[in-house]
């Protein structure tokens, strides 16, 4: 089949890499892509938020499947436009993508479906904000209701910082703090059948030891050796299936990738948030472990025939990804710096370690930085310790002026597999 992937980050590079290894994929296209994706797919320019333009591109390419990577095009209704053009699309409708587009909508769905989550208030006035902050106390959890590229959440003990963030949002969700480790669990769904993937954990803070500002994610690992073996089954029964059933009941079936951000609290599993697409950087480690060819699964989800899909097959290997970010990320990152060492990683570390591009572009013969998160260096190994070792060896070959990365991705889980 011919596949078109929309997006240009490391998540899309991970998707394109997996699709390029699928024997059923005869042609692979990506728009707009990046310097790394160009090695496995033909790139095209398109406004990813313009549904009509994406549909025209897909039609012109005679695509059999369109996969929409980022959240903004989904919330803008791009998947609807592609489906209207008669092409199967992996990604929820505009209405269903509100599960990520609006925290308040997600809370409403969870309440109706009986999904366990944090108690919360939706606030639009300063008085409501003050009342909610007083009701919950520190640490304060303040979430912009709309899309914020993973950076709309502030968790702080400082009430003035919490209030300032809340006041900067048009509509804000203030909720109780959830203790315990966080887990990302993805599920592929056609709006009825739900196929869970393997859990992963990502690292949101910029600096080692979970210090510094929130980012879009600085690394991830899978599997989670410390997690309850029944975790996936429990989340399927209490979170994923009830949410999919509730959205179908409302007449807005969710077809695509449902991402549950979870806290494993002292009182059980609680949903922190839902996303309507593959997470970045968790996708990099989840797909590194997936044995089942990807294209057919995504096509069955897009066509509503996921019930014909057998359970997914997983490698026993562990996977770790380390994000190499630009100078000053997550502030205003510096771009245009030359990236060196990519050929060395390909020569010395393959096939166990490889580089997925995020914010990169070609500048003549050079590859240069073009965003905040520049690369996701991903590695597999017999366990997390070996995967970490291989990932950081590859990171050590990358040369990018002013670059930063965390040195502790998956360290605790590798050293103490029985518990965080």
mmCIF file of C-alpha atoms in Angstrom:
data_model
loop_
_atom_site.group_PDB
_atom_site.id
_atom_site.type_symbol
_atom_site.label_atom_id
_atom_site.label_comp_id
_atom_site.label_asym_id
_atom_site.label_seq_id
_atom_site.Cartn_x
_atom_site.Cartn_y
_atom_site.Cartn_z
ATOM 1 C CA UNK A 1 0.000 0.000 0.000
ATOM 2 C CA UNK A 2 0.955 3.662 -0.437
ATOM 3 C CA UNK A 3 1.096 5.567 2.860
ATOM 4 C CA UNK A 4 1.234 9.322 3.539
ATOM 5 C CA UNK A 5 2.341 10.475 7.015
ATOM 6 C CA UNK A 6 1.550 14.042 8.109
ATOM 7 C CA UNK A 7 4.045 15.741 10.436
ATOM 8 C CA UNK A 8 7.740 16.398 10.781
ATOM 9 C CA UNK A 9 8.984 15.420 14.238
ATOM 10 C CA UNK A 10 10.725 12.437 15.806
ATOM 11 C CA UNK A 11 7.343 10.775 16.367
ATOM 12 C CA UNK A 12 6.720 10.905 12.617
ATOM 13 C CA UNK A 13 10.261 9.676 11.920
ATOM 14 C CA UNK A 14 9.569 6.695 14.227
ATOM 15 C CA UNK A 15 6.291 6.026 12.394
ATOM 16 C CA UNK A 16 7.975 6.344 8.988
ATOM 17 C CA UNK A 17 10.840 4.082 10.061
ATOM 18 C CA UNK A 18 8.416 1.350 11.145
ATOM 19 C CA UNK A 19 6.305 1.763 8.002
ATOM 20 C CA UNK A 20 9.417 1.649 5.795
ATOM 21 C CA UNK A 21 10.294 -1.748 7.324
ATOM 22 C CA UNK A 22 6.797 -3.122 6.594
ATOM 23 C CA UNK A 23 6.866 -5.334 3.472
ATOM 24 C CA UNK A 24 3.277 -4.317 2.627
ATOM 25 C CA UNK A 25 4.289 -0.650 2.180
ATOM 26 C CA UNK A 26 5.242 -0.089 -1.466
ATOM 27 C CA UNK A 27 5.528 3.723 -1.329
ATOM 28 C CA UNK A 28 6.014 6.005 1.669
ATOM 29 C CA UNK A 29 5.424 9.765 1.646
ATOM 30 C CA UNK A 30 5.651 12.373 4.403
ATOM 31 C CA UNK A 31 4.622 16.024 4.592
ATOM 32 C CA UNK A 32 6.493 18.102 5.546
ATOM 33 C CA UNK A 33 8.956 15.607 7.083
ATOM 34 C CA UNK A 34 12.541 16.459 8.091
ATOM 35 C CA UNK A 35 16.133 15.624 7.127
ATOM 36 C CA UNK A 36 15.986 12.154 8.700
ATOM 37 C CA UNK A 37 12.568 11.197 7.339
ATOM 38 C CA UNK A 38 13.864 12.095 3.860
ATOM 39 C CA UNK A 39 16.054 8.973 4.031
ATOM 40 C CA UNK A 40 13.028 6.633 4.221
ATOM 41 C CA UNK A 41 10.162 8.611 2.617
ATOM 42 C CA UNK A 42 9.530 11.053 -0.217
ATOM 43 C CA UNK A 43 8.890 14.523 1.247
ATOM 44 C CA UNK A 44 6.187 16.980 0.206
ATOM 45 C CA UNK A 45 5.338 20.511 1.288
ATOM 46 C CA UNK A 46 1.842 21.034 2.665
ATOM 47 C CA UNK A 47 0.122 23.163 5.283
ATOM 48 C CA UNK A 48 -0.582 20.377 7.788
ATOM 49 C CA UNK A 49 -3.489 22.374 9.271
ATOM 50 C CA UNK A 50 -5.245 22.754 5.900
ATOM 51 C CA UNK A 51 -7.485 19.705 5.523
ATOM 52 C CA UNK A 52 -8.333 20.423 1.896
ATOM 53 C CA UNK A 53 -4.636 20.724 0.990
ATOM 54 C CA UNK A 54 -3.757 17.480 2.791
ATOM 55 C CA UNK A 55 -6.674 15.696 1.076
ATOM 56 C CA UNK A 56 -5.523 17.005 -2.338
ATOM 57 C CA UNK A 57 -1.992 15.770 -1.694
ATOM 58 C CA UNK A 58 -3.253 12.339 -0.595
ATOM 59 C CA UNK A 59 -5.521 12.093 -3.645
ATOM 60 C CA UNK A 60 -2.708 13.147 -5.996
ATOM 61 C CA UNK A 61 -0.414 10.494 -4.515
ATOM 62 C CA UNK A 62 -3.184 7.853 -4.731
ATOM 63 C CA UNK A 63 -2.512 7.124 -1.050
ATOM 64 C CA UNK A 64 -4.186 4.040 0.411
ATOM 65 C CA UNK A 65 -3.741 5.352 3.975
ATOM 66 C CA UNK A 66 -3.027 8.715 5.591
ATOM 67 C CA UNK A 67 -1.531 8.785 9.099
ATOM 68 C CA UNK A 68 -1.831 12.128 10.919
ATOM 69 C CA UNK A 69 0.945 12.447 13.508
ATOM 70 C CA UNK A 70 0.530 15.716 15.471
ATOM 71 C CA UNK A 71 -2.444 16.893 17.516
ATOM 72 C CA UNK A 72 -2.987 20.314 15.920
ATOM 73 C CA UNK A 73 -4.066 18.960 12.485
ATOM 74 C CA UNK A 74 -6.408 16.474 14.193
ATOM 75 C CA UNK A 75 -8.061 19.193 16.274
ATOM 76 C CA UNK A 76 -8.302 21.269 13.056
ATOM 77 C CA UNK A 77 -10.284 18.463 11.361
ATOM 78 C CA UNK A 78 -7.685 17.273 8.849
ATOM 79 C CA UNK A 79 -8.675 13.604 9.290
ATOM 80 C CA UNK A 80 -12.288 14.490 8.411
ATOM 81 C CA UNK A 81 -11.188 16.152 5.160
ATOM 82 C CA UNK A 82 -9.105 13.115 4.160
ATOM 83 C CA UNK A 83 -11.964 10.714 4.877
ATOM 84 C CA UNK A 84 -14.390 12.941 2.935
ATOM 85 C CA UNK A 85 -12.040 12.539 -0.033
ATOM 86 C CA UNK A 86 -12.576 8.767 0.249
ATOM 87 C CA UNK A 87 -9.163 7.869 1.674
ATOM 88 C CA UNK A 88 -8.787 5.859 4.921
ATOM 89 C CA UNK A 89 -7.191 8.030 7.612
ATOM 90 C CA UNK A 90 -5.598 6.997 10.903
ATOM 91 C CA UNK A 91 -6.591 9.747 13.309
ATOM 92 C CA UNK A 92 -9.744 10.889 15.087
ATOM 93 C CA UNK A 93 -12.329 13.318 13.778
ATOM 94 C CA UNK A 94 -12.262 16.962 14.843
ATOM 95 C CA UNK A 95 -15.069 16.282 17.327
ATOM 96 C CA UNK A 96 -13.397 13.233 18.866
ATOM 97 C CA UNK A 97 -9.978 14.975 18.977
ATOM 98 C CA UNK A 98 -11.501 17.431 21.484
ATOM 99 C CA UNK A 99 -10.499 14.742 23.976
ATOM 100 C CA UNK A 100 -7.055 16.342 23.672
ATOM 101 C CA UNK A 101 -8.144 19.742 22.373
ATOM 102 C CA UNK A 102 -10.092 20.543 25.551
ATOM 103 C CA UNK A 103 -9.184 19.348 29.050
ATOM 104 C CA UNK A 104 -12.710 20.281 30.171
ATOM 105 C CA UNK A 105 -14.292 18.100 27.460
ATOM 106 C CA UNK A 106 -12.030 15.196 28.481
ATOM 107 C CA UNK A 107 -13.105 15.580 32.128
ATOM 108 C CA UNK A 108 -16.758 15.518 31.053
ATOM 109 C CA UNK A 109 -16.247 12.325 29.046
ATOM 110 C CA UNK A 110 -14.384 10.683 31.934
ATOM 111 C CA UNK A 111 -17.134 11.589 34.387
ATOM 112 C CA UNK A 112 -19.795 10.095 32.094
ATOM 113 C CA UNK A 113 -17.732 6.942 31.489
ATOM 114 C CA UNK A 114 -16.804 6.436 35.145
ATOM 115 C CA UNK A 115 -13.087 6.744 34.384
ATOM 116 C CA UNK A 116 -10.918 7.404 37.484
ATOM 117 C CA UNK A 117 -9.213 10.802 37.314
ATOM 118 C CA UNK A 118 -8.211 13.742 39.498
ATOM 119 C CA UNK A 119 -10.936 15.930 40.997
ATOM 120 C CA UNK A 120 -10.928 19.247 39.152
ATOM 121 C CA UNK A 121 -12.520 22.633 38.542
ATOM 122 C CA UNK A 122 -12.888 24.404 35.192
ATOM 123 C CA UNK A 123 -12.256 28.118 35.746
ATOM 124 C CA UNK A 124 -12.725 31.223 33.589
ATOM 125 C CA UNK A 125 -12.581 34.074 36.153
ATOM 126 C CA UNK A 126 -9.987 35.192 38.728
ATOM 127 C CA UNK A 127 -12.425 34.443 41.575
ATOM 128 C CA UNK A 128 -12.979 30.883 40.317
ATOM 129 C CA UNK A 129 -9.216 30.412 39.984
ATOM 130 C CA UNK A 130 -8.553 31.568 43.559
ATOM 131 C CA UNK A 131 -11.314 29.364 44.934
ATOM 132 C CA UNK A 132 -9.974 26.286 43.112
ATOM 133 C CA UNK A 133 -6.369 26.891 44.193
ATOM 134 C CA UNK A 134 -7.552 27.288 47.806
ATOM 135 C CA UNK A 135 -9.680 24.134 47.588
ATOM 136 C CA UNK A 136 -6.822 21.852 46.544
ATOM 137 C CA UNK A 137 -3.753 23.474 48.109
ATOM 138 C CA UNK A 138 -0.155 22.743 47.129
ATOM 139 C CA UNK A 139 1.225 21.267 44.991
ATOM 140 C CA UNK A 140 -0.936 23.146 42.503
ATOM 141 C CA UNK A 141 -1.779 21.554 39.140
ATOM 142 C CA UNK A 142 -2.857 24.135 36.552
ATOM 143 C CA UNK A 143 -3.670 23.120 32.956
ATOM 144 C CA UNK A 144 -4.455 25.322 29.987
ATOM 145 C CA UNK A 145 -7.742 23.977 28.615
ATOM 146 C CA UNK A 146 -6.525 24.111 24.994
ATOM 147 C CA UNK A 147 -3.585 22.714 23.026
ATOM 148 C CA UNK A 148 -0.189 23.864 24.252
ATOM 149 C CA UNK A 149 2.267 21.398 22.647
ATOM 150 C CA UNK A 150 2.829 19.577 25.927
ATOM 151 C CA UNK A 151 3.808 22.776 27.738
ATOM 152 C CA UNK A 152 0.452 24.073 29.018
ATOM 153 C CA UNK A 153 0.708 22.394 32.425
ATOM 154 C CA UNK A 154 2.279 23.932 35.527
ATOM 155 C CA UNK A 155 2.835 21.881 38.688
ATOM 156 C CA UNK A 156 4.209 24.036 41.499
ATOM 157 C CA UNK A 157 4.189 24.710 45.237
ATOM 158 C CA UNK A 158 4.304 28.455 44.470
ATOM 159 C CA UNK A 159 0.758 29.825 44.544
ATOM 160 C CA UNK A 160 1.750 33.016 42.706
ATOM 161 C CA UNK A 161 3.274 31.014 39.833
ATOM 162 C CA UNK A 162 0.162 28.827 39.736
ATOM 163 C CA UNK A 163 -2.149 31.865 39.718
ATOM 164 C CA UNK A 164 -0.100 33.643 37.024
ATOM 165 C CA UNK A 165 -0.304 30.614 34.706
ATOM 166 C CA UNK A 166 -4.030 30.241 35.354
ATOM 167 C CA UNK A 167 -4.687 33.908 34.584
ATOM 168 C CA UNK A 168 -2.736 33.619 31.300
ATOM 169 C CA UNK A 169 -5.228 31.007 30.011
ATOM 170 C CA UNK A 170 -8.656 31.773 28.536
ATOM 171 C CA UNK A 171 -10.063 28.720 30.278
ATOM 172 C CA UNK A 172 -8.136 26.655 32.783
ATOM 173 C CA UNK A 173 -8.517 23.323 34.561
ATOM 174 C CA UNK A 174 -7.232 23.260 38.154
ATOM 175 C CA UNK A 175 -7.066 19.829 39.734
ATOM 176 C CA UNK A 176 -5.824 17.824 42.682
ATOM 177 C CA UNK A 177 -2.228 16.625 42.586
ATOM 178 C CA UNK A 178 -1.790 12.925 41.801
ATOM 179 C CA UNK A 179 1.073 11.162 43.572
ATOM 180 C CA UNK A 180 3.007 8.204 42.193
ATOM 181 C CA UNK A 181 4.914 7.369 39.002
ATOM 182 C CA UNK A 182 3.481 8.319 35.631
ATOM 183 C CA UNK A 183 2.867 5.891 32.763
ATOM 184 C CA UNK A 184 1.914 6.421 29.131
ATOM 185 C CA UNK A 185 -0.310 3.754 27.590
ATOM 186 C CA UNK A 186 -1.312 3.990 23.926
ATOM 187 C CA UNK A 187 -4.172 2.114 22.321
ATOM 188 C CA UNK A 188 -5.104 1.773 18.664
ATOM 189 C CA UNK A 189 -8.881 1.844 18.175
ATOM 190 C CA UNK A 190 -11.435 1.934 15.358
ATOM 191 C CA UNK A 191 -14.087 3.398 17.660
ATOM 192 C CA UNK A 192 -15.222 0.015 18.953
ATOM 193 C CA UNK A 193 -12.334 -2.470 19.231
ATOM 194 C CA UNK A 194 -9.377 -1.338 21.372
ATOM 195 C CA UNK A 195 -5.853 -2.748 20.891
ATOM 196 C CA UNK A 196 -3.449 -1.677 23.663
ATOM 197 C CA UNK A 197 0.253 -1.133 22.999
ATOM 198 C CA UNK A 198 3.024 -1.648 25.552
ATOM 199 C CA UNK A 199 3.376 0.907 28.396
ATOM 200 C CA UNK A 200 6.186 3.464 28.429
ATOM 201 C CA UNK A 201 7.404 6.209 30.738
ATOM 202 C CA UNK A 202 8.590 9.619 29.585
ATOM 203 C CA UNK A 203 10.527 12.415 31.303
ATOM 204 C CA UNK A 204 8.964 15.869 31.066
ATOM 205 C CA UNK A 205 11.397 18.048 33.011
ATOM 206 C CA UNK A 206 14.368 19.566 31.208
ATOM 207 C CA UNK A 207 17.067 18.625 33.715
ATOM 208 C CA UNK A 208 18.352 15.545 35.535
ATOM 209 C CA UNK A 209 16.455 14.525 38.646
ATOM 210 C CA UNK A 210 13.208 15.891 37.210
ATOM 211 C CA UNK A 211 14.351 19.472 37.781
ATOM 212 C CA UNK A 212 13.839 22.495 35.542
ATOM 213 C CA UNK A 213 10.925 23.561 33.372
ATOM 214 C CA UNK A 214 8.385 21.279 31.706
ATOM 215 C CA UNK A 215 9.193 20.283 28.123
ATOM 216 C CA UNK A 216 7.547 18.248 25.410
ATOM 217 C CA UNK A 217 9.598 15.280 26.706
ATOM 218 C CA UNK A 218 13.335 14.621 27.118
ATOM 219 C CA UNK A 219 13.382 10.839 26.837
ATOM 220 C CA UNK A 220 11.447 7.633 27.426
ATOM 221 C CA UNK A 221 11.801 3.915 28.019
ATOM 222 C CA UNK A 222 9.846 0.672 27.694
ATOM 223 C CA UNK A 223 9.011 -1.811 29.169
ATOM 224 C CA UNK A 224 8.371 -0.827 32.791
ATOM 225 C CA UNK A 225 9.891 -3.647 34.867
ATOM 226 C CA UNK A 226 8.429 -2.207 38.093
ATOM 227 C CA UNK A 227 4.822 -2.018 36.847
ATOM 228 C CA UNK A 228 2.093 -4.446 37.878
ATOM 229 C CA UNK A 229 1.784 -7.185 35.197
ATOM 230 C CA UNK A 230 -1.988 -6.596 35.254
ATOM 231 C CA UNK A 231 -1.623 -2.865 34.512
ATOM 232 C CA UNK A 232 -2.591 -3.023 30.809
ATOM 233 C CA UNK A 233 -5.621 -5.235 31.466
ATOM 234 C CA UNK A 234 -6.763 -2.974 34.317
ATOM 235 C CA UNK A 235 -6.405 0.210 32.237
ATOM 236 C CA UNK A 236 -8.197 -1.432 29.318
ATOM 237 C CA UNK A 237 -11.152 -2.291 31.569
ATOM 238 C CA UNK A 238 -11.372 0.940 33.588
ATOM 239 C CA UNK A 239 -10.078 3.625 31.192
ATOM 240 C CA UNK A 240 -9.610 2.817 27.503
ATOM 241 C CA UNK A 241 -12.671 0.726 26.624
ATOM 242 C CA UNK A 242 -15.110 2.861 28.699
ATOM 243 C CA UNK A 243 -13.793 6.068 27.056
ATOM 244 C CA UNK A 244 -14.108 4.646 23.524
ATOM 245 C CA UNK A 245 -17.615 3.329 24.357
ATOM 246 C CA UNK A 246 -18.713 6.710 25.763
ATOM 247 C CA UNK A 247 -17.506 8.638 22.715
ATOM 248 C CA UNK A 248 -19.343 6.208 20.422
ATOM 249 C CA UNK A 249 -22.475 6.589 22.573
ATOM 250 C CA UNK A 250 -22.244 10.371 22.067
ATOM 251 C CA UNK A 251 -22.154 9.951 18.293
ATOM 252 C CA UNK A 252 -18.507 11.049 18.055
ATOM 253 C CA UNK A 253 -16.643 7.727 17.751
ATOM 254 C CA UNK A 254 -12.899 7.930 18.372
ATOM 255 C CA UNK A 255 -10.852 6.187 15.672
ATOM 256 C CA UNK A 256 -7.072 6.417 15.787
ATOM 257 C CA UNK A 257 -4.573 6.490 18.644
ATOM 258 C CA UNK A 258 -5.935 7.033 22.146
ATOM 259 C CA UNK A 259 -3.143 7.982 24.550
ATOM 260 C CA UNK A 260 -3.807 7.713 28.276
ATOM 261 C CA UNK A 261 -1.402 9.598 30.536
ATOM 262 C CA UNK A 262 -1.715 7.796 33.879
ATOM 263 C CA UNK A 263 -0.597 8.239 37.478
ATOM 264 C CA UNK A 264 -0.130 5.059 39.519
ATOM 265 C CA UNK A 265 -1.295 6.547 42.820
ATOM 266 C CA UNK A 266 -1.626 5.111 46.310
ATOM 267 C CA UNK A 267 -5.370 4.890 45.571
ATOM 268 C CA UNK A 268 -4.990 3.143 42.218
ATOM 269 C CA UNK A 269 -4.616 4.216 38.577
ATOM 270 C CA UNK A 270 -5.852 7.729 37.713
ATOM 271 C CA UNK A 271 -5.945 9.441 34.305
ATOM 272 C CA UNK A 272 -3.862 12.621 34.174
ATOM 273 C CA UNK A 273 -4.809 13.447 30.582
ATOM 274 C CA UNK A 274 -5.819 12.007 27.247
ATOM 275 C CA UNK A 275 -4.102 12.704 23.958
ATOM 276 C CA UNK A 276 -5.502 11.967 20.503
ATOM 277 C CA UNK A 277 -2.253 10.834 18.857
ATOM 278 C CA UNK A 278 0.986 8.963 19.422
ATOM 279 C CA UNK A 279 3.086 10.549 22.195
ATOM 280 C CA UNK A 280 6.516 11.981 21.580
ATOM 281 C CA UNK A 281 9.037 10.625 22.740
ATOM 282 C CA UNK A 282 7.225 7.465 23.916
ATOM 283 C CA UNK A 283 6.421 6.399 20.329
ATOM 284 C CA UNK A 284 10.136 6.069 19.664
ATOM 285 C CA UNK A 285 10.528 3.302 22.287
ATOM 286 C CA UNK A 286 7.133 1.639 21.812
ATOM 287 C CA UNK A 287 7.619 1.173 18.056
ATOM 288 C CA UNK A 288 11.211 0.013 18.608
ATOM 289 C CA UNK A 289 9.713 -3.010 20.425
ATOM 290 C CA UNK A 290 6.776 -3.712 18.090
ATOM 291 C CA UNK A 291 7.207 -6.887 16.020
ATOM 292 C CA UNK A 292 3.840 -6.787 14.219
ATOM 293 C CA UNK A 293 4.040 -4.897 10.874
ATOM 294 C CA UNK A 294 2.474 -1.478 11.490
ATOM 295 C CA UNK A 295 0.676 -0.525 8.266
ATOM 296 C CA UNK A 296 -2.005 -3.211 8.337
ATOM 297 C CA UNK A 297 -2.920 -2.439 11.954
ATOM 298 C CA UNK A 298 -3.323 1.284 11.225
ATOM 299 C CA UNK A 299 -5.331 0.545 8.067
ATOM 300 C CA UNK A 300 -7.696 -1.795 9.947
ATOM 301 C CA UNK A 301 -8.241 0.917 12.547
ATOM 302 C CA UNK A 302 -8.931 3.483 9.823
ATOM 303 C CA UNK A 303 -11.381 1.145 8.050
ATOM 304 C CA UNK A 304 -13.239 -0.005 11.172
ATOM 305 C CA UNK A 305 -12.055 -3.603 10.903
ATOM 306 C CA UNK A 306 -9.712 -3.781 13.897
ATOM 307 C CA UNK A 307 -11.647 -6.773 15.255
ATOM 308 C CA UNK A 308 -9.939 -8.862 12.549
ATOM 309 C CA UNK A 309 -6.496 -7.957 13.905
ATOM 310 C CA UNK A 310 -4.765 -10.580 16.114
ATOM 311 C CA UNK A 311 -3.022 -9.466 19.349
ATOM 312 C CA UNK A 312 0.162 -7.503 18.711
ATOM 313 C CA UNK A 313 3.569 -9.195 18.931
ATOM 314 C CA UNK A 314 6.336 -7.561 20.984
ATOM 315 C CA UNK A 315 10.075 -8.046 21.158
ATOM 316 C CA UNK A 316 11.530 -9.026 24.532
ATOM 317 C CA UNK A 317 14.125 -6.244 24.110
ATOM 318 C CA UNK A 318 14.008 -3.057 26.150
ATOM 319 C CA UNK A 319 14.202 0.347 24.438
ATOM 320 C CA UNK A 320 15.465 3.750 25.588
ATOM 321 C CA UNK A 321 15.327 7.073 23.764
ATOM 322 C CA UNK A 322 17.292 10.179 24.770
ATOM 323 C CA UNK A 323 16.288 13.571 23.357
ATOM 324 C CA UNK A 324 19.091 15.880 22.234
ATOM 325 C CA UNK A 325 17.686 19.402 22.513
ATOM 326 C CA UNK A 326 18.893 22.746 21.213
ATOM 327 C CA UNK A 327 20.525 25.465 23.268
ATOM 328 C CA UNK A 328 17.952 27.284 25.451
ATOM 329 C CA UNK A 329 15.164 24.694 24.976
ATOM 330 C CA UNK A 330 12.351 24.849 26.147
ATOM 331 C CA UNK A 331 12.660 28.639 25.976
ATOM 332 C CA UNK A 332 13.459 30.154 22.586
ATOM 333 C CA UNK A 333 15.789 27.499 21.145
ATOM 334 C CA UNK A 334 18.697 28.388 18.914
ATOM 335 C CA UNK A 335 18.426 26.909 15.407
ATOM 336 C CA UNK A 336 20.699 26.642 12.379
ATOM 337 C CA UNK A 337 23.572 24.835 14.137
ATOM 338 C CA UNK A 338 25.303 22.058 12.190
ATOM 339 C CA UNK A 339 24.721 18.511 13.497
ATOM 340 C CA UNK A 340 27.738 16.205 13.206
ATOM 341 C CA UNK A 341 28.247 12.547 14.100
ATOM 342 C CA UNK A 342 25.114 11.114 12.462
ATOM 343 C CA UNK A 343 27.164 9.015 10.035
ATOM 344 C CA UNK A 344 29.298 7.727 12.922
ATOM 345 C CA UNK A 345 26.215 6.487 14.782
ATOM 346 C CA UNK A 346 24.984 4.756 11.615
ATOM 347 C CA UNK A 347 28.395 3.121 11.101
ATOM 348 C CA UNK A 348 29.251 2.218 14.713
ATOM 349 C CA UNK A 349 25.951 1.645 16.546
ATOM 350 C CA UNK A 350 23.444 0.190 14.060
ATOM 351 C CA UNK A 351 21.270 -1.806 14.258
ATOM 352 C CA UNK A 352 20.945 -1.561 18.041
ATOM 353 C CA UNK A 353 21.010 2.247 18.154
ATOM 354 C CA UNK A 354 19.809 4.808 15.645
ATOM 355 C CA UNK A 355 18.899 8.479 15.412
ATOM 356 C CA UNK A 356 15.353 9.705 14.838
ATOM 357 C CA UNK A 357 15.212 13.314 13.663
ATOM 358 C CA UNK A 358 12.857 15.882 15.202
ATOM 359 C CA UNK A 359 13.815 19.515 14.525
ATOM 360 C CA UNK A 360 16.238 19.121 11.619
ATOM 361 C CA UNK A 361 16.558 20.248 8.018
ATOM 362 C CA UNK A 362 19.033 20.038 5.157
ATOM 363 C CA UNK A 363 21.249 23.031 4.465
ATOM 364 C CA UNK A 364 23.303 22.095 1.420
ATOM 365 C CA UNK A 365 25.333 19.035 2.397
ATOM 366 C CA UNK A 366 24.843 19.652 6.110
ATOM 367 C CA UNK A 367 22.034 18.715 8.490
ATOM 368 C CA UNK A 368 21.218 21.623 10.821
ATOM 369 C CA UNK A 369 18.989 22.123 13.850
ATOM 370 C CA UNK A 370 15.544 23.540 13.110
ATOM 371 C CA UNK A 371 13.637 23.210 16.390
ATOM 372 C CA UNK A 372 13.838 22.801 20.159
ATOM 373 C CA UNK A 373 13.975 19.028 20.317
ATOM 374 C CA UNK A 374 16.484 18.162 17.608
ATOM 375 C CA UNK A 375 17.061 14.396 17.771
ATOM 376 C CA UNK A 376 15.747 11.299 19.564
ATOM 377 C CA UNK A 377 18.631 8.866 19.951
ATOM 378 C CA UNK A 378 17.016 5.440 20.365
ATOM 379 C CA UNK A 379 18.520 2.097 21.321
ATOM 380 C CA UNK A 380 17.413 -1.431 22.171
ATOM 381 C CA UNK A 381 19.060 -4.034 24.387
ATOM 382 C CA UNK A 382 18.416 -7.229 26.302
ATOM 383 C CA UNK A 383 17.412 -5.074 29.290
ATOM 384 C CA UNK A 384 17.137 -1.386 30.170
ATOM 385 C CA UNK A 385 20.732 -1.215 31.368
ATOM 386 C CA UNK A 386 22.068 -2.373 27.995
ATOM 387 C CA UNK A 387 19.615 -0.170 26.062
ATOM 388 C CA UNK A 388 20.697 2.859 28.148
ATOM 389 C CA UNK A 389 24.356 2.099 27.589
ATOM 390 C CA UNK A 390 23.842 1.876 23.834
ATOM 391 C CA UNK A 391 21.689 5.012 23.667
ATOM 392 C CA UNK A 392 24.173 7.153 25.590
ATOM 393 C CA UNK A 393 27.135 5.769 23.599
ATOM 394 C CA UNK A 394 25.345 6.980 20.450
ATOM 395 C CA UNK A 395 24.485 10.343 22.054
ATOM 396 C CA UNK A 396 28.201 10.726 22.775
ATOM 397 C CA UNK A 397 28.971 10.672 19.056
ATOM 398 C CA UNK A 398 26.570 13.541 18.269
ATOM 399 C CA UNK A 399 28.099 17.003 18.041
ATOM 400 C CA UNK A 400 25.752 19.997 18.146
ATOM 401 C CA UNK A 401 26.939 23.286 19.595
ATOM 402 C CA UNK A 402 25.071 24.215 22.789
ATOM 403 C CA UNK A 403 23.094 20.959 22.811
ATOM 404 C CA UNK A 404 21.623 19.586 26.021
ATOM 405 C CA UNK A 405 20.295 16.213 27.108
ATOM 406 C CA UNK A 406 19.383 14.448 30.320
ATOM 407 C CA UNK A 407 21.837 11.832 31.598
ATOM 408 C CA UNK A 408 19.359 9.949 33.802
ATOM 409 C CA UNK A 409 16.746 8.610 31.347
ATOM 410 C CA UNK A 410 15.619 5.147 32.597
ATOM 411 C CA UNK A 411 18.416 5.082 35.197
ATOM 412 C CA UNK A 412 16.175 4.325 38.196
ATOM 413 C CA UNK A 413 14.249 1.613 36.345
ATOM 414 C CA UNK A 414 17.507 0.023 35.124
ATOM 415 C CA UNK A 415 19.091 0.052 38.582
ATOM 416 C CA UNK A 416 15.935 -0.850 40.560
ATOM 417 C CA UNK A 417 13.705 -2.846 38.216
ATOM 418 C CA UNK A 418 11.448 -4.014 41.044
ATOM 419 C CA UNK A 419 10.380 -0.528 42.084
ATOM 420 C CA UNK A 420 10.719 3.175 41.376
#
